Each structure stands twice: as C-alpha cells, then as structure tokens.
Tab-separated table of C-alpha atoms in Angstrom:
chain	number	residue	atom	x	y	z
A	1	LYS	CA	0.093	0.096	0.266
A	2	ALA	CA	1.104	3.268	-0.926
A	3	ILE	CA	2.450	5.921	1.827
A	4	VAL	CA	0.204	9.194	1.419
A	5	GLU	CA	2.482	12.067	1.805
A	6	ALA	CA	0.944	14.604	4.457
A	7	VAL	CA	0.312	18.114	3.026
A	8	PRO	CA	1.833	20.792	5.294
A	9	GLU	CA	-0.453	23.695	6.569
A	10	ASP	CA	-0.361	26.497	8.693
A	11	ILE	CA	-3.877	26.677	9.674
A	12	VAL	CA	-6.751	24.544	8.578
A	13	ILE	CA	-10.248	25.468	9.503
A	14	VAL	CA	-13.293	22.870	8.971
A	15	GLY	CA	-16.174	24.015	7.990
A	16	ALA	CA	-17.055	27.119	5.210
A	17	GLY	CA	-20.322	28.504	7.174
A	18	VAL	CA	-20.409	31.423	9.026
A	19	ALA	CA	-17.714	30.928	11.666
A	20	GLY	CA	-15.194	29.282	9.590
A	21	LEU	CA	-15.393	31.965	6.652
A	22	ALA	CA	-15.203	35.073	9.053
A	23	THR	CA	-12.594	33.319	10.937
A	24	SER	CA	-10.363	32.773	7.780
A	25	LEU	CA	-11.055	36.587	6.497
A	26	VAL	CA	-9.880	37.975	9.862
A	27	LEU	CA	-6.810	35.781	9.611
A	28	HIS	CA	-6.636	36.815	6.044
A	29	ARG	CA	-6.935	40.675	7.048
A	30	LEU	CA	-4.055	40.101	9.618
A	31	GLY	CA	-1.719	38.492	6.971
A	32	ILE	CA	-2.336	34.879	8.044
A	33	ARG	CA	-3.110	32.178	5.693
A	34	SER	CA	-5.511	29.538	6.473
A	35	LEU	CA	-7.265	26.494	4.767
A	36	GLU	CA	-11.041	26.099	4.703
A	37	LEU	CA	-12.314	22.566	4.389
A	38	GLU	CA	-16.111	22.591	3.324
A	39	SER	CA	-17.669	19.042	2.921
A	40	SER	CA	-19.955	19.723	0.437
A	41	GLU	CA	-19.770	21.285	-3.113
A	42	ASN	CA	-20.151	24.521	-2.660
A	43	LEU	CA	-21.423	27.186	-0.092
A	44	ARG	CA	-24.153	25.743	2.009
A	45	SER	CA	-27.135	28.631	2.643
A	46	ALA	CA	-29.456	26.066	4.752
A	47	GLY	CA	-31.549	28.193	7.294
A	48	TYR	CA	-32.322	30.909	4.585
A	49	CYS	CA	-31.602	34.006	6.806
A	50	LEU	CA	-30.074	35.217	10.071
A	51	THR	CA	-31.561	37.977	12.522
A	52	THR	CA	-28.249	40.159	13.056
A	53	PHE	CA	-28.040	42.403	15.893
A	54	THR	CA	-25.793	45.173	17.263
A	55	ASN	CA	-23.005	42.744	18.299
A	56	ALA	CA	-22.970	40.864	14.811
A	57	TRP	CA	-22.579	44.267	13.089
A	58	LYS	CA	-19.781	45.150	15.100
A	59	ALA	CA	-18.064	41.901	14.088
A	60	LEU	CA	-18.970	42.626	10.446
A	61	ASP	CA	-17.589	45.975	10.457
A	62	ALA	CA	-14.364	44.562	12.011
A	63	LEU	CA	-14.383	41.999	9.074
A	64	GLY	CA	-14.604	44.995	6.577
A	65	VAL	CA	-17.994	43.678	5.009
A	66	GLY	CA	-20.481	45.427	7.017
A	67	ASP	CA	-21.503	48.358	4.811
A	68	SER	CA	-21.934	46.408	1.417
A	69	ILE	CA	-24.182	43.732	3.287
A	70	ARG	CA	-26.274	46.645	4.885
A	71	GLN	CA	-26.999	48.072	1.286
A	72	GLN	CA	-28.978	44.925	0.347
A	73	HIS	CA	-30.990	44.632	3.850
A	74	GLU	CA	-33.721	46.836	5.637
A	75	ARG	CA	-33.157	48.360	9.079
A	76	LEU	CA	-35.785	46.980	11.227
A	77	ARG	CA	-37.246	49.606	13.223
A	78	ARG	CA	-39.263	47.753	16.403
A	79	TYR	CA	-39.603	44.324	18.078
A	80	VAL	CA	-43.367	43.676	18.126
A	81	THR	CA	-44.951	40.704	20.031
A	82	ASN	CA	-48.455	39.718	19.692
A	83	SER	CA	-50.701	37.173	21.830
A	84	ALA	CA	-51.496	34.206	18.960
A	85	ILE	CA	-54.603	33.232	21.707
A	86	SER	CA	-56.374	36.632	22.230
A	87	GLY	CA	-54.824	37.970	18.847
A	88	LEU	CA	-53.889	41.592	20.201
A	89	GLN	CA	-50.690	43.069	20.460
A	90	THR	CA	-48.896	42.721	23.907
A	91	SER	CA	-45.686	44.998	23.560
A	92	GLU	CA	-43.457	47.253	21.071
A	93	LEU	CA	-40.026	48.063	21.730
A	94	PRO	CA	-38.294	50.545	19.479
A	95	PHE	CA	-35.073	49.560	18.634
A	96	GLU	CA	-33.951	53.484	19.189
A	97	LYS	CA	-35.107	53.904	22.224
A	98	ALA	CA	-33.359	50.657	24.020
A	99	LYS	CA	-30.388	51.564	26.038
A	100	THR	CA	-27.066	50.304	24.865
A	101	LYS	CA	-23.484	50.687	26.034
A	102	HIS	CA	-22.084	50.427	22.694
A	103	GLY	CA	-24.320	53.002	20.457
A	104	GLU	CA	-27.852	52.501	18.980
A	105	HIS	CA	-29.434	49.044	18.378
A	106	GLU	CA	-28.935	47.904	14.857
A	107	VAL	CA	-31.303	44.927	13.936
A	108	ARG	CA	-31.517	43.275	9.958
A	109	CYS	CA	-32.411	39.954	8.653
A	110	VAL	CA	-29.656	38.956	6.598
A	111	LYS	CA	-30.122	36.474	3.859
A	112	ARG	CA	-27.573	33.758	4.743
A	113	LYS	CA	-26.292	32.673	1.081
A	114	PHE	CA	-25.564	36.890	0.541
A	115	LEU	CA	-23.523	36.800	3.842
A	116	LEU	CA	-21.436	33.702	2.930
A	117	GLU	CA	-20.844	35.053	-0.575
A	118	ALA	CA	-19.546	38.354	0.952
A	119	LEU	CA	-17.188	36.484	3.124
A	120	ALA	CA	-15.838	34.064	0.699
A	121	LYS	CA	-15.422	36.849	-1.948
A	122	GLU	CA	-12.705	38.551	0.257
A	123	LEU	CA	-10.877	35.560	0.610
A	124	PRO	CA	-7.716	34.931	-1.528
A	125	THR	CA	-8.425	32.199	-4.499
A	126	GLY	CA	-7.753	28.418	-2.956
A	127	THR	CA	-8.559	29.398	0.710
A	128	ILE	CA	-11.670	27.181	0.587
A	129	ARG	CA	-11.571	23.191	-0.534
A	130	PHE	CA	-15.017	21.865	-1.257
A	131	SER	CA	-15.934	18.267	-1.323
A	132	SER	CA	-13.481	17.925	1.567
A	133	LYS	CA	-14.869	16.023	3.920
A	134	VAL	CA	-13.057	15.194	7.239
A	135	VAL	CA	-12.876	11.490	8.664
A	136	CYS	CA	-10.354	11.621	11.103
A	137	ILE	CA	-7.869	13.532	13.374
A	138	GLU	CA	-4.660	12.423	14.656
A	139	GLU	CA	-1.758	13.799	16.924
A	140	SER	CA	2.058	14.222	15.344
A	141	GLY	CA	4.227	15.796	17.596
A	142	PHE	CA	3.569	19.420	17.755
A	143	PHE	CA	0.955	18.749	14.423
A	144	LYS	CA	-2.491	17.703	13.751
A	145	LEU	CA	-3.094	15.218	10.914
A	146	VAL	CA	-6.410	15.426	9.377
A	147	HIS	CA	-7.763	12.711	7.169
A	148	LEU	CA	-9.787	13.541	4.367
A	149	ALA	CA	-12.440	11.280	2.731
A	150	ASP	CA	-10.419	11.176	-0.485
A	151	GLY	CA	-7.202	10.072	1.184
A	152	THR	CA	-5.647	13.270	1.196
A	153	ILE	CA	-3.630	13.770	4.977
A	154	LEU	CA	-3.301	17.237	5.875
A	155	LYS	CA	-0.276	18.388	8.414
A	156	THR	CA	-1.240	21.288	10.041
A	157	LYS	CA	0.073	23.734	13.158
A	158	VAL	CA	-3.480	24.917	14.068
A	159	LEU	CA	-6.633	22.921	13.962
A	160	ILE	CA	-9.952	24.973	14.247
A	161	GLY	CA	-13.360	23.018	14.180
A	162	CYS	CA	-16.192	25.489	12.792
A	163	ASP	CA	-18.183	22.307	11.381
A	164	GLY	CA	-21.188	22.891	13.284
A	165	VAL	CA	-23.858	20.924	15.510
A	166	ASN	CA	-22.448	17.598	14.429
A	167	SER	CA	-18.633	18.849	14.499
A	168	VAL	CA	-16.006	16.117	14.229
A	169	VAL	CA	-13.571	18.307	15.760
A	170	ALA	CA	-15.830	18.885	18.866
A	171	ASN	CA	-16.060	15.384	19.036
A	172	TRP	CA	-12.411	15.175	19.265
A	173	LEU	CA	-12.074	17.287	22.133
A	174	GLY	CA	-14.391	14.999	24.071
A	175	PHE	CA	-17.816	17.149	23.898
A	176	LYS	CA	-21.088	15.126	23.307
A	177	LYS	CA	-23.640	15.622	20.736
A	178	ALA	CA	-25.884	18.761	20.958
A	179	ALA	CA	-28.857	17.963	23.134
A	180	PHE	CA	-32.340	17.739	21.700
A	181	ALA	CA	-34.163	20.950	23.188
A	182	GLY	CA	-37.399	19.190	22.939
A	183	ARG	CA	-38.658	21.642	20.395
A	184	LEU	CA	-38.888	21.365	16.555
A	185	ALA	CA	-38.871	24.095	14.271
A	186	ILE	CA	-39.256	25.108	10.251
A	187	ARG	CA	-38.161	28.165	8.701
A	188	GLY	CA	-38.877	29.726	5.009
A	189	TYR	CA	-38.396	32.842	2.636
A	190	ALA	CA	-40.633	34.168	0.493
A	191	GLU	CA	-40.300	36.466	-2.493
A	192	PHE	CA	-43.132	39.302	-3.551
A	193	GLU	CA	-42.520	40.713	-7.180
A	194	GLY	CA	-44.736	43.956	-6.446
A	195	GLY	CA	-43.154	44.388	-2.530
A	196	HIS	CA	-44.244	42.644	0.702
A	197	GLY	CA	-46.124	45.275	2.593
A	198	PHE	CA	-44.550	44.284	5.916
A	199	GLU	CA	-43.603	47.345	7.931
A	200	PRO	CA	-40.195	47.159	9.088
A	201	ASN	CA	-40.464	45.185	12.388
A	202	PHE	CA	-39.181	41.914	14.200
A	203	MET	CA	-42.721	40.868	14.397
A	204	GLN	CA	-43.551	37.561	16.767
A	205	PHE	CA	-46.406	35.484	17.697
A	206	PHE	CA	-46.917	33.815	20.962
A	207	GLY	CA	-49.408	30.811	21.362
A	208	LYS	CA	-49.804	27.789	23.540
A	209	GLY	CA	-46.580	25.925	22.560
A	210	VAL	CA	-46.288	27.643	19.249
A	211	ARG	CA	-44.015	30.582	18.483
A	212	SER	CA	-44.549	32.068	14.712
A	213	GLY	CA	-42.343	35.066	13.822
A	214	ALA	CA	-42.151	37.322	10.512
A	215	LEU	CA	-39.081	39.407	9.572
A	216	PRO	CA	-38.726	41.565	6.512
A	217	VAL	CA	-35.277	41.233	4.532
A	218	ASN	CA	-35.813	43.994	2.084
A	219	ASP	CA	-38.855	45.550	0.121
A	220	ASN	CA	-39.641	42.499	-1.787
A	221	SER	CA	-38.541	39.351	0.675
A	222	VAL	CA	-39.871	38.173	4.138
A	223	TYR	CA	-38.069	35.533	6.519
A	224	TRP	CA	-40.162	33.263	8.765
A	225	SER	CA	-40.241	30.767	11.053
A	226	VAL	CA	-42.585	28.601	13.350
A	227	THR	CA	-41.192	26.853	16.545
A	228	TRP	CA	-43.084	24.618	18.578
A	229	THR	CA	-43.554	21.925	21.579
A	230	PRO	CA	-44.587	18.791	20.218
A	231	SER	CA	-47.744	17.782	22.684
A	232	SER	CA	-46.432	13.929	21.899
A	233	LYS	CA	-43.408	12.387	20.862
A	234	GLY	CA	-44.917	11.354	17.953
A	235	GLU	CA	-46.005	14.863	16.794
A	236	ASN	CA	-43.883	16.198	14.015
A	237	PHE	CA	-44.174	19.256	11.191
A	238	THR	CA	-43.815	17.825	7.704
A	239	PRO	CA	-44.697	19.683	4.387
A	240	THR	CA	-47.608	17.900	4.101
A	241	GLU	CA	-49.130	18.357	7.198
A	242	ARG	CA	-48.423	22.389	6.930
A	243	LEU	CA	-52.233	23.375	6.224
A	244	VAL	CA	-53.261	21.029	9.022
A	245	TYR	CA	-50.841	22.144	11.355
A	246	SER	CA	-51.250	25.887	10.696
A	247	CYS	CA	-54.512	26.212	12.260
A	248	LYS	CA	-52.907	26.012	15.845
A	249	LEU	CA	-50.743	28.643	14.962
A	250	GLY	CA	-53.556	30.633	16.468
A	251	LYS	CA	-54.843	34.394	16.084
A	252	VAL	CA	-51.969	35.749	14.270
A	253	THR	CA	-52.349	38.196	11.204
A	254	GLU	CA	-53.642	37.294	7.481
A	255	GLN	CA	-50.636	38.778	6.174
A	256	ALA	CA	-48.520	36.309	8.516
A	257	ARG	CA	-50.642	33.268	8.032
A	258	ALA	CA	-50.303	33.902	4.229
A	259	LEU	CA	-46.570	33.579	4.336
A	260	ILE	CA	-46.898	29.775	5.678
A	261	GLU	CA	-50.135	28.496	4.235
A	262	ASN	CA	-48.974	29.768	0.710
A	263	TYR	CA	-45.659	28.406	0.707
A	264	GLU	CA	-44.194	26.316	-1.630
A	265	LEU	CA	-44.095	22.486	-0.157
A	266	ASP	CA	-40.383	21.368	-1.449
A	267	GLY	CA	-39.011	25.080	0.321
A	268	PHE	CA	-39.432	23.673	3.961
A	269	ILE	CA	-36.539	23.028	6.473
A	270	SER	CA	-37.747	21.158	8.983
A	271	LEU	CA	-35.578	20.615	11.879
A	272	PRO	CA	-35.238	19.395	15.664
A	273	LEU	CA	-33.913	22.500	17.628
A	274	ARG	CA	-30.575	21.543	19.357
A	275	PHE	CA	-28.144	22.940	22.341
A	276	ARG	CA	-25.354	22.266	24.133
A	277	HIS	CA	-25.416	21.942	27.962
A	278	PRO	CA	-23.670	25.497	29.261
A	279	TRP	CA	-21.753	23.113	32.194
A	280	GLU	CA	-20.340	21.193	29.372
A	281	LEU	CA	-18.295	24.440	28.065
A	282	LEU	CA	-17.383	25.158	31.983
A	283	TRP	CA	-16.025	21.589	31.988
A	284	GLY	CA	-15.054	20.709	28.732
A	285	ASN	CA	-12.026	21.653	26.262
A	286	ILE	CA	-12.795	24.424	24.207
A	287	SER	CA	-9.268	24.121	23.369
A	288	LYS	CA	-6.726	21.931	23.777
A	289	GLY	CA	-3.093	22.524	22.476
A	290	ASN	CA	-3.289	23.381	18.913
A	291	VAL	CA	-6.844	22.713	18.210
A	292	CYS	CA	-10.336	24.672	19.294
A	293	ILE	CA	-13.727	25.358	18.026
A	294	ALA	CA	-16.090	28.183	17.597
A	295	GLY	CA	-19.590	28.752	16.067
A	296	ASP	CA	-22.042	26.006	16.386
A	297	ALA	CA	-19.363	23.221	16.899
A	298	LEU	CA	-19.012	25.337	20.378
A	299	HIS	CA	-22.117	26.327	21.325
A	300	PRO	CA	-25.069	25.049	19.413
A	301	VAL	CA	-27.769	27.641	20.602
A	302	THR	CA	-31.732	27.768	20.098
A	303	PRO	CA	-33.000	30.453	18.148
A	304	ASP	CA	-35.004	32.069	20.595
A	305	ILE	CA	-33.105	35.508	21.155
A	306	GLY	CA	-31.578	35.212	17.246
A	307	GLN	CA	-27.844	35.089	18.827
A	308	GLY	CA	-26.278	31.852	17.028
A	309	GLY	CA	-24.485	33.537	13.762
A	310	CYS	CA	-23.978	36.986	16.039
A	311	CYS	CA	-22.108	34.624	18.423
A	312	ALA	CA	-20.440	32.917	15.570
A	313	LEU	CA	-19.126	36.315	14.198
A	314	GLU	CA	-17.958	37.268	17.573
A	315	ASP	CA	-16.184	34.269	18.197
A	316	ALA	CA	-14.373	34.541	14.864
A	317	VAL	CA	-12.761	38.217	15.579
A	318	VAL	CA	-12.095	37.033	19.199
A	319	LEU	CA	-10.083	33.894	17.907
A	320	ALA	CA	-8.355	35.338	14.785
A	321	ARG	CA	-7.227	38.186	17.129
A	322	CYS	CA	-6.208	35.883	19.830
A	323	LEU	CA	-4.009	33.548	17.267
A	324	GLY	CA	-2.474	36.590	15.518
A	325	GLU	CA	-0.880	38.083	18.450
A	326	VAL	CA	0.800	34.778	19.027
A	327	LEU	CA	1.420	33.576	15.579
A	328	LEU	CA	3.152	37.047	14.415
A	329	ARG	CA	5.351	36.920	17.356
A	330	LYS	CA	8.943	35.996	16.117
A	331	PRO	CA	10.491	32.449	17.763
A	332	LYS	CA	12.599	32.786	21.144
A	333	GLU	CA	15.672	30.507	19.893
A	334	LYS	CA	16.476	28.854	16.764
A	335	GLY	CA	15.884	25.084	16.926
A	336	GLU	CA	13.292	25.586	19.038
A	337	GLU	CA	10.869	26.905	16.436
A	338	GLU	CA	8.385	24.082	16.419
A	339	LYS	CA	7.807	23.978	20.250
A	340	ASP	CA	7.844	27.425	20.813
A	341	GLU	CA	5.295	28.021	18.161
A	342	TYR	CA	3.191	25.023	19.562
A	343	LYS	CA	3.255	26.616	22.996
A	344	ARG	CA	2.376	30.034	21.884
A	345	ILE	CA	-0.537	28.593	19.776
A	346	GLU	CA	-1.865	26.863	22.759
A	347	MET	CA	-1.234	29.981	25.003
A	348	GLY	CA	-3.537	31.914	22.272
A	349	LEU	CA	-6.062	29.641	21.929
A	350	LYS	CA	-6.457	29.340	25.855
A	351	LYS	CA	-7.195	32.999	25.854
A	352	TYR	CA	-9.599	32.655	23.300
A	353	ALA	CA	-11.098	29.772	25.151
A	354	LYS	CA	-11.376	31.799	28.651
A	355	GLU	CA	-12.745	34.728	26.620
A	356	ARG	CA	-15.997	33.129	25.125
A	357	ALA	CA	-16.760	30.529	27.416
A	358	TRP	CA	-18.744	33.094	29.796
A	359	ARG	CA	-20.312	34.601	26.925
A	360	SER	CA	-21.510	31.486	25.124
A	361	MET	CA	-22.633	29.718	28.286
A	362	LYS	CA	-24.781	33.003	29.051
A	363	LEU	CA	-26.460	32.988	25.346
A	364	ILE	CA	-26.812	29.317	25.112
A	365	SER	CA	-28.850	29.712	28.952
A	366	VAL	CA	-30.619	32.758	28.137
A	367	SER	CA	-32.054	31.670	24.573
A	368	TYR	CA	-33.150	28.202	26.293
A	369	LEU	CA	-34.984	30.044	29.315
A	370	VAL	CA	-36.583	32.707	26.752
A	371	GLY	CA	-37.443	29.780	24.400
A	372	PHE	CA	-39.134	27.756	27.421
A	373	ILE	CA	-41.064	30.825	28.206
A	374	GLN	CA	-42.459	32.051	24.937
A	375	GLU	CA	-43.483	28.516	24.136
A	376	SER	CA	-45.343	27.374	27.549
A	377	ARG	CA	-48.502	25.716	27.346
A	378	GLY	CA	-49.410	26.353	31.086
A	379	ASN	CA	-52.321	28.827	31.647
A	380	MET	CA	-50.120	30.723	34.756
A	381	MET	CA	-47.199	31.084	32.361
A	382	THR	CA	-49.211	32.402	29.297
A	383	PHE	CA	-50.600	35.103	31.201
A	384	LEU	CA	-47.519	35.723	32.816
A	385	ARG	CA	-45.400	35.954	29.445
A	386	ASP	CA	-48.324	38.078	27.648
A	387	ASN	CA	-49.033	40.336	30.355
A	388	ALA	CA	-45.746	41.114	32.771
A	389	LEU	CA	-42.832	38.973	31.297
A	390	VAL	CA	-43.087	40.103	27.290
A	391	GLY	CA	-41.796	43.504	27.565
A	392	PHE	CA	-39.060	42.026	29.904
A	393	LEU	CA	-38.262	39.178	27.756
A	394	SER	CA	-37.818	41.895	24.538
A	395	GLY	CA	-35.303	43.820	26.266
A	396	PHE	CA	-33.309	40.802	27.692
A	397	ALA	CA	-33.008	39.704	24.184
A	398	LEU	CA	-31.441	43.044	23.555
A	399	LYS	CA	-29.318	42.868	26.400
A	400	MET	CA	-27.290	40.065	24.900
A	401	ALA	CA	-26.930	41.831	21.867
A	402	ASP	CA	-25.302	44.744	23.518
A	403	PHE	CA	-21.673	43.127	23.134
A	404	ASP	CA	-18.691	44.673	21.481
A	405	CYS	CA	-16.324	41.786	20.283
A	406	GLY	CA	-13.483	44.498	19.777
A	407	LYS	CA	-11.252	45.526	16.750
A	408	LEU	CA	-8.448	43.557	14.946
A	409	THR	CA	-5.546	45.358	16.398
A	410	ILE	CA	-2.910	43.351	18.050
A	411	SER	CA	-1.321	44.551	20.979
C-alpha cells in the first residue's frame, strides 16, 4: 500500500459556514493564511436568513464587510409581539429607544447565502477547498494530521473546528452531541415581486406551545419561522401536514399566516432544535493544545434570541485576534521554533477559550430560558408571558446583543 505524504498547512479550518469563513477572513486581514475545508460541493445556505443584531454588526464592521451587507438588507425599527391566543398586540419596543452601551441598536434580517458569499469573495483564491470531508484527526508531535475522505492528509499547526452541530472536531475534543431541546422548527423565505407590504418590524406571535415570526429582509423578501413544542413524542411538522397544523398558529395576522399557508411544499426546512448544555463548556475543552472550536461547534443554541450567527461572528474576531497575537511573534531561539510556536498557539487558543466560555454559556442559557417561557402551554405561564414578562423578554434579548467583540488590532 502506497504511503500518502501529508500536505503541510499553517492553519486548517473545518467548515465554511459563518464562523469558518469569518475566522478565515479575519486571519487574512491580519496577513495570516488559512485553508478552509468544506464537505459540500459549494457554500451551503441552509436556514435561509440570520437575524443580525448590534453585536453582529460590530463584528461585520471589524471584518470590513458591514457596509456592503447593509445596502442589501432593510433595517428593522421595532420589536413587536402579539398573543396568538387573544390576537392582541402585547408589546412594542422601538430599537432606537432601547438603552445600549455600544451605540444605537442595529437589527436586520440578512440572507445567509448573501452573507457567506460576501465573506468568501474577500478571501484569496484557493482558500476554500470544497468536497473535503474530514474523517479522522490524529496527533503527530506538535502537529495535527487531518484525514479527508478522498485520502488526502493535511499536516497542520492549528486546527479550528467550525463544522456545526455535528462537529468532528468538537467530538475529538471530547464534547457530546448537542442535546435535543424538546422543540421543532420550520423556516422559510418568501419573495414578492410587487413588494410584501410588511412594516420594518421584528414580529413575533406567541400561542400555547407555538411561536411564529416574520422579519422583512428588504422591500421584496420576508423570512418567517415557526417553532413549537410537540404535544406528543410522535408529533412532527412535515410539509404535507402544513395546512392542517397552521390552524394551531392561533390568531396571527392574515399577512403572516399567508406566508406559511401559501409556501411551496418543497421549500420547507424542518429541524429539531438542539443546544449544548452550558455546563459542558465549563468542564469541557474549548481548546486543547493547537485545536479549538467556534460557532455552532462550540455553542449550538436555540434560536429564541437570534444569537447563533451573531455569536459565531464574535467568535471569529476574538479567535483570529488571539491567534494573530501569538503567530505574528518571532520565535525565541533557533532550533526551538516548532516547540515555541506550539506553546504560543496553545496560549493563544486558551486565551480565546477563556474569553468565549462565559459569553457562550450565557447566550445558551438565556436562549433556552426565553424559548421555554415563550412556548409554554401552561395557563399561568401564558398569562405572565403576555401580561408581565413579554416586555422584559424583549429587553433581555436586546441586552444580550449589546456586546462589542472589539477591533482587529493586535497589542
């Protein structure tokens, strides 16, 4: 059997999603080359859209792509909640009036595909290697050997896992599979040639065990979602059951209901919601030696405060900055280059892990708690949610978005 020679690389990033592309781009801005491995044949746009809050725009501006993305996506003006039981509006929170430490709140619904393409086109040609599925990770002194399905072996100084909920790198670090949150979701995206007529609001409707929402993307596009707690283990939301189930949405506006009822059957994405137990981040290894994880590989989170993609962008800036601080230093002595560099990389990744652990734990916990309250079936919790807690929950979600990951400057 022929021996396959390992191809040397400085930094290998597994997964060309939001976290992976953003991390690669920040490194590129710092003058550090990386190789991006993507298992699919092209950029994946599953999920249609991302809600991008103030913290995401801080990161996108640091990446240098904020303004180009703003031009294609409408700014949302207020957070509006409605009871799907009574049909009445329960709260309205203008984003411009919400208090923030980092300037005015900025909220937009961004097309996932547009965001990925905006990040990818800023990268040097050849940075992304498609159809490259990682099957095995092996240690080799101060390096990691990354085995691909096509038989290629990459020998890398740094390995970063941005490979999502089912992360191979997170598994190598000892993390369990993300847990099922007990809820399901469908998401969709509708185009209207003559304009959709929706106001620029973040709209949500809460009923008994069901939450639905609609967010304008621009003048002609609207993103919508439905999440719900099944009343039994066997209950699911398949496309063919859509019209039957839509009556459970409750008293939502006709405009919002039409988004779902008129949607193409083959356009649905139906997913179980998954999350990582926050205590796993406290006891687990976010980084180990020259390996770390970011994005959904690190903090799979329920979508209840819209922070999954935002947090992934934060990760990218912090991670690349911590790596840049150590990789751009010169080695101390000749002959000690590999060992010294490994130690510096280890220190940089530990700094990143420490900085992101509590932030990730907080976002996971708050998302889960908000989702639990929003989708409660109990009469008492429903009453409290619609009358006492709804404004608090809206403000709490914005408070989580009031965060600045910082610039790319290296001390």
